[in-house]
Amino acid sequence: MRLDAAALSRMLLRRQVAEVGFRVAAIAALLVALGSLVALLLDAFIDGAGRLSWQFLTSFPSRHPEEAGILAALVGSVALILLTAVFALPLGVGAALYLEEYEGKTWWARVIEVNIANLAGVPSIVYGLLGLELFVRALRLERSLLAGALTMALLVLPIIIIASREALRTVPNSIREASYALGGTKWQTIWYQVLPMAFPGILTGSILAFSRAIGEAAPLITIGALTYVAFLPDSLLSPFTALPIQIFNWVSRPQPGFHVNAAAAIIVLLVVLLLLNAAAVYLRHRYQRRVQL
């Protein structure tokens, strides 16, 4: 059955119109999202830029908005992310190595892969509930820095595993075969050949996962992180607060001065996130050059 030229032309015209419509809709949605983001950022910068100062960065919270600072929240966020990296990074990379290099494509590996992908899409507050029940109540860690770090480690662990597996898959099989041909064992091949080549991708994915964790407030609120801390944590079991918690606390207060403080804290949090992402780009570029050399 043949189509005449007119019918074929109409079909091609409809397809072109549909493609143009999809592109216009996608561009419009992107512009709306970017416009909203720019408006929110401008509002935060206009409100909080004047509040930024050394005194704001080095002062503890206060009941007086003009005297309040973010020292406890900033130190708590840094300590929280460092502890999260200590717990999540070795475990995530180790799990990725096991699934990709040892388990292969067995049915058990596929079951684990599906569950990890599902865990990566679970809302963060669910991890907060898990941390509350497991670490705060069952293990009796209370509202400590250690409980918060373990909870955030659960949050970023699936992302690190997925990113590490993708990085390991980019290593050519010829590298492994050449190592085996020279008498290297499986572990020697992984440690000296596979991991160095996959390290830039692993590092980038992990830093981006930690960037997400540093901005999460829901899990920390769920496990009971404090909103007013006038001291720095001195041990793993010390109470703590973080920048998202401090921002949430200031936004919920009726005084306009605290809203200005919240906007300034948002700017600091954005700067920290940008620094983490810049570090990911720099380290990836540096290690890629080293591997190529």
Coordinates of C-alpha atoms in Angstrom, one line a residue:
M1 CA 0.0 0.0 0.0
R2 CA 1.5 3.3 -1.1
L3 CA 1.0 6.7 0.4
D4 CA 0.4 9.5 -2.0
A5 CA 2.7 12.6 -1.9
A6 CA 0.0 14.8 -0.2
A7 CA -0.6 12.4 2.6
L8 CA 3.2 11.9 3.2
S9 CA 3.7 15.7 3.2
R10 CA 0.9 16.1 5.8
M11 CA 2.4 13.4 8.0
L12 CA 5.9 15.0 7.9
L13 CA 4.3 18.4 8.6
R14 CA 2.5 17.1 11.7
R15 CA 5.7 15.5 13.0
Q16 CA 7.6 18.7 12.5
V17 CA 4.9 20.7 14.3
A18 CA 4.9 18.3 17.1
E19 CA 8.7 18.4 17.5
V20 CA 8.6 22.2 17.5
G21 CA 5.8 22.2 20.1
F22 CA 7.8 19.9 22.4
R23 CA 10.9 22.1 22.0
V24 CA 9.0 25.2 22.8
A25 CA 7.4 23.6 25.9
A26 CA 10.7 22.4 27.1
I27 CA 12.4 25.8 26.7
A28 CA 9.4 27.5 28.3
A29 CA 9.6 25.1 31.3
L30 CA 13.4 25.7 31.6
L31 CA 13.0 29.5 31.5
V32 CA 10.3 29.4 34.2
A33 CA 12.5 27.2 36.4
L34 CA 15.6 29.3 35.9
G35 CA 13.6 32.5 36.3
S36 CA 12.2 31.3 39.6
L37 CA 15.6 30.3 40.8
V38 CA 17.2 33.6 39.8
A39 CA 14.4 35.5 41.5
L40 CA 14.9 33.6 44.8
L41 CA 18.6 34.0 44.6
L42 CA 18.3 37.8 44.0
D43 CA 15.9 38.1 46.9
A44 CA 18.3 36.3 49.2
F45 CA 21.2 38.4 48.1
I46 CA 19.4 41.7 48.4
D47 CA 18.1 40.8 51.9
G48 CA 21.2 39.2 53.3
A49 CA 24.3 40.7 51.6
G50 CA 24.4 43.6 54.0
R51 CA 24.4 41.3 57.0
L52 CA 27.5 39.3 56.0
S53 CA 30.5 40.2 58.1
W54 CA 33.2 38.6 60.1
Q55 CA 31.2 39.1 63.2
F56 CA 28.3 37.2 61.6
L57 CA 30.6 34.2 60.8
T58 CA 32.3 34.0 64.2
S59 CA 29.4 34.6 66.6
F60 CA 27.1 32.2 68.2
P61 CA 23.3 32.4 67.9
S62 CA 21.6 35.0 70.0
R63 CA 18.1 36.2 70.9
H64 CA 19.0 39.5 69.5
P65 CA 19.1 39.3 65.6
E66 CA 21.8 42.0 65.3
E67 CA 24.2 39.9 67.5
A68 CA 23.4 36.5 66.2
G69 CA 25.9 34.5 64.1
I70 CA 26.4 31.1 62.4
L71 CA 29.6 29.8 64.0
A72 CA 28.0 26.8 65.7
A73 CA 26.0 25.9 62.5
L74 CA 28.9 26.4 60.2
V75 CA 31.3 24.3 62.3
G76 CA 28.5 21.7 62.8
S77 CA 27.9 21.4 59.0
V78 CA 31.6 21.0 58.2
A79 CA 32.0 18.3 61.0
L80 CA 28.8 16.6 59.8
I81 CA 30.0 16.3 56.2
L82 CA 33.5 15.2 57.2
L83 CA 32.0 12.4 59.3
T84 CA 29.5 11.5 56.6
A85 CA 32.4 11.1 54.2
V86 CA 34.3 8.9 56.6
F87 CA 31.4 6.5 56.9
A88 CA 29.9 6.6 53.4
L89 CA 32.8 6.9 51.0
P90 CA 34.7 3.6 51.9
L91 CA 31.5 1.7 52.2
G92 CA 30.0 3.0 49.0
V93 CA 33.2 2.5 46.9
G94 CA 33.6 -1.0 48.4
A95 CA 30.1 -2.0 47.6
A96 CA 30.5 -0.7 44.0
L97 CA 33.7 -2.7 43.6
Y98 CA 32.1 -5.8 44.9
L99 CA 29.1 -5.5 42.6
E100 CA 31.0 -4.5 39.5
E101 CA 34.3 -6.5 39.8
Y102 CA 33.4 -9.6 41.8
E103 CA 29.6 -10.3 41.6
G104 CA 29.3 -9.5 37.9
K105 CA 25.9 -9.9 36.3
T106 CA 24.3 -12.5 38.5
W107 CA 20.7 -12.5 39.6
W108 CA 21.8 -11.5 43.1
A109 CA 23.7 -8.5 41.7
R110 CA 20.6 -7.4 39.7
V111 CA 18.4 -7.6 42.8
I112 CA 20.9 -5.5 44.8
E113 CA 21.2 -3.0 41.9
V114 CA 17.4 -2.5 41.7
N115 CA 17.2 -2.0 45.4
I116 CA 20.0 0.5 45.4
A117 CA 18.3 2.5 42.6
N118 CA 15.1 2.5 44.6
L119 CA 16.9 3.7 47.7
A120 CA 18.4 6.6 45.7
G121 CA 14.9 7.9 45.0
V122 CA 13.6 7.6 48.6
P123 CA 12.7 11.0 50.2
S124 CA 15.2 12.3 52.7
I125 CA 12.7 12.5 55.5
V126 CA 12.4 8.7 55.4
Y127 CA 16.1 8.4 56.1
G128 CA 15.5 10.8 59.0
L129 CA 12.9 8.4 60.4
L130 CA 15.2 5.5 60.0
G131 CA 18.0 7.4 61.7
L132 CA 15.7 8.4 64.6
E133 CA 14.7 4.8 65.2
L134 CA 18.0 3.1 64.6
F135 CA 20.7 5.5 65.8
V136 CA 19.0 7.8 68.2
R137 CA 16.7 5.3 70.0
A138 CA 18.0 1.7 69.3
L139 CA 21.7 2.5 69.6
R140 CA 21.1 5.3 72.1
L141 CA 23.3 7.8 70.4
E142 CA 20.8 10.5 71.3
R143 CA 20.8 13.8 69.3
S144 CA 24.5 13.6 68.7
L145 CA 26.8 14.5 65.8
L146 CA 27.5 10.8 65.3
A147 CA 23.8 10.0 64.9
G148 CA 23.5 12.8 62.4
A149 CA 26.5 11.7 60.4
L150 CA 25.3 8.1 60.3
T151 CA 21.9 9.2 59.1
M152 CA 23.4 11.4 56.3
A153 CA 25.7 8.5 55.4
L154 CA 22.6 6.4 54.7
L155 CA 21.2 9.2 52.6
V156 CA 24.2 9.6 50.3
L157 CA 25.3 5.9 50.2
P158 CA 23.1 4.8 47.3
I159 CA 24.2 7.8 45.2
I160 CA 27.9 7.1 45.9
I161 CA 27.4 3.4 44.9
I162 CA 25.7 4.3 41.7
A163 CA 28.3 6.9 40.8
S164 CA 31.2 4.6 41.6
R165 CA 29.7 1.8 39.5
E166 CA 29.3 4.1 36.6
A167 CA 32.9 5.2 37.0
L168 CA 34.2 1.7 37.2
R169 CA 32.3 0.8 34.0
T170 CA 34.2 3.4 32.1
V171 CA 37.5 1.6 32.6
P172 CA 38.3 -0.4 29.5
N173 CA 38.4 -4.2 29.9
S174 CA 41.7 -4.1 28.0
I175 CA 43.3 -2.5 31.1
R176 CA 42.2 -5.5 33.2
E177 CA 43.3 -8.0 30.6
A178 CA 46.7 -6.4 30.2
S179 CA 47.2 -6.6 34.0
Y180 CA 46.2 -10.2 34.2
A181 CA 48.5 -11.0 31.3
L182 CA 51.4 -9.5 33.2
G183 CA 50.7 -11.8 36.2
G184 CA 48.7 -9.4 38.3
T185 CA 46.1 -10.8 40.7
K186 CA 42.5 -9.6 40.7
W187 CA 43.0 -7.3 43.7
Q188 CA 46.3 -5.9 42.3
T189 CA 44.5 -5.2 39.0
I190 CA 41.7 -3.4 40.9
W191 CA 44.0 -1.4 43.2
Y192 CA 46.7 -0.4 40.8
Q193 CA 44.9 -0.1 37.5
V194 CA 41.1 0.1 37.8
L195 CA 40.7 2.4 40.8
P196 CA 43.2 5.0 39.7
M197 CA 41.4 5.3 36.3
A198 CA 37.9 5.4 37.9
F199 CA 38.9 7.7 40.7
P200 CA 38.0 11.0 39.0
G201 CA 34.4 9.8 38.4
I202 CA 34.1 8.3 41.9
L203 CA 35.4 11.5 43.4
T204 CA 33.1 13.7 41.4
G205 CA 30.0 11.7 42.2
S206 CA 30.8 11.5 45.9
I207 CA 31.4 15.3 46.2
L208 CA 28.1 16.0 44.5
A209 CA 26.4 13.5 46.9
F210 CA 27.9 15.4 49.8
S211 CA 26.8 18.7 48.3
R212 CA 23.3 17.4 48.5
A213 CA 23.7 16.2 52.0
I214 CA 25.0 19.5 53.3
G215 CA 21.8 21.2 52.3
E216 CA 19.4 18.7 53.7
A217 CA 17.3 19.8 56.7
A218 CA 14.5 17.2 56.9
P219 CA 16.6 14.3 58.2
L220 CA 18.3 16.4 60.8
I221 CA 15.0 17.9 62.0
T222 CA 13.6 14.4 62.3
I223 CA 16.4 13.0 64.4
G224 CA 16.1 16.1 66.7
A225 CA 19.1 18.2 65.9
L226 CA 19.1 21.3 68.0
T227 CA 18.0 24.7 66.7
Y228 CA 19.9 26.8 69.3
V229 CA 23.5 25.9 70.1
A230 CA 25.8 28.4 71.7
F231 CA 28.8 26.1 71.8
L232 CA 31.0 24.1 69.4
P233 CA 30.8 20.2 69.3
D234 CA 33.8 18.8 71.2
S235 CA 33.1 15.1 70.6
L236 CA 31.2 12.7 68.4
L237 CA 28.4 12.5 71.0
S238 CA 28.0 16.3 71.4
P239 CA 24.7 17.9 70.4
F240 CA 25.0 19.9 67.2
T241 CA 23.3 22.1 64.7
A242 CA 23.8 22.8 61.0
L243 CA 23.2 25.6 58.6
P244 CA 19.9 24.3 57.2
I245 CA 18.6 23.9 60.8
Q246 CA 19.7 27.4 61.7
I247 CA 18.1 28.9 58.6
F248 CA 14.9 27.0 59.3
N249 CA 14.9 28.3 62.9
W250 CA 15.4 31.9 61.8
V251 CA 12.8 31.8 59.1
S252 CA 10.2 30.5 61.5
R253 CA 10.7 33.5 63.8
P254 CA 8.4 36.6 63.4
Q255 CA 11.2 39.3 63.8
P256 CA 12.3 40.7 60.5
G257 CA 15.9 40.8 61.7
F258 CA 16.1 37.0 61.9
H259 CA 14.8 36.8 58.3
V260 CA 17.7 39.0 57.3
N261 CA 20.0 36.6 59.2
A262 CA 18.4 33.6 57.4
A263 CA 19.1 35.2 54.0
A264 CA 22.7 35.8 54.9
A265 CA 23.0 32.2 56.1
I266 CA 21.5 31.0 52.8
I267 CA 24.3 33.0 50.9
V268 CA 27.0 31.3 53.1
L269 CA 25.4 27.9 52.4
L270 CA 25.3 28.6 48.6
V271 CA 29.0 29.6 48.8
V272 CA 29.9 26.3 50.5
L273 CA 27.9 24.3 47.9
L274 CA 29.6 26.2 45.1
L275 CA 33.0 25.5 46.6
L276 CA 32.3 21.8 46.9
N277 CA 31.2 21.6 43.3
A278 CA 34.2 23.6 42.2
A279 CA 36.4 21.2 44.1
A280 CA 34.7 18.3 42.2
V281 CA 35.4 19.9 38.9
Y282 CA 39.0 20.7 39.7
L283 CA 39.9 17.3 41.2
R284 CA 38.3 15.5 38.2
H285 CA 40.3 17.6 35.8
R286 CA 43.5 17.1 37.7
Y287 CA 43.2 13.3 38.1
Q288 CA 42.1 12.9 34.5
R289 CA 45.2 14.6 33.3
R290 CA 47.3 12.5 35.6
V291 CA 45.7 9.3 34.3
Q292 CA 46.3 10.4 30.7
L293 CA 50.0 11.1 31.4

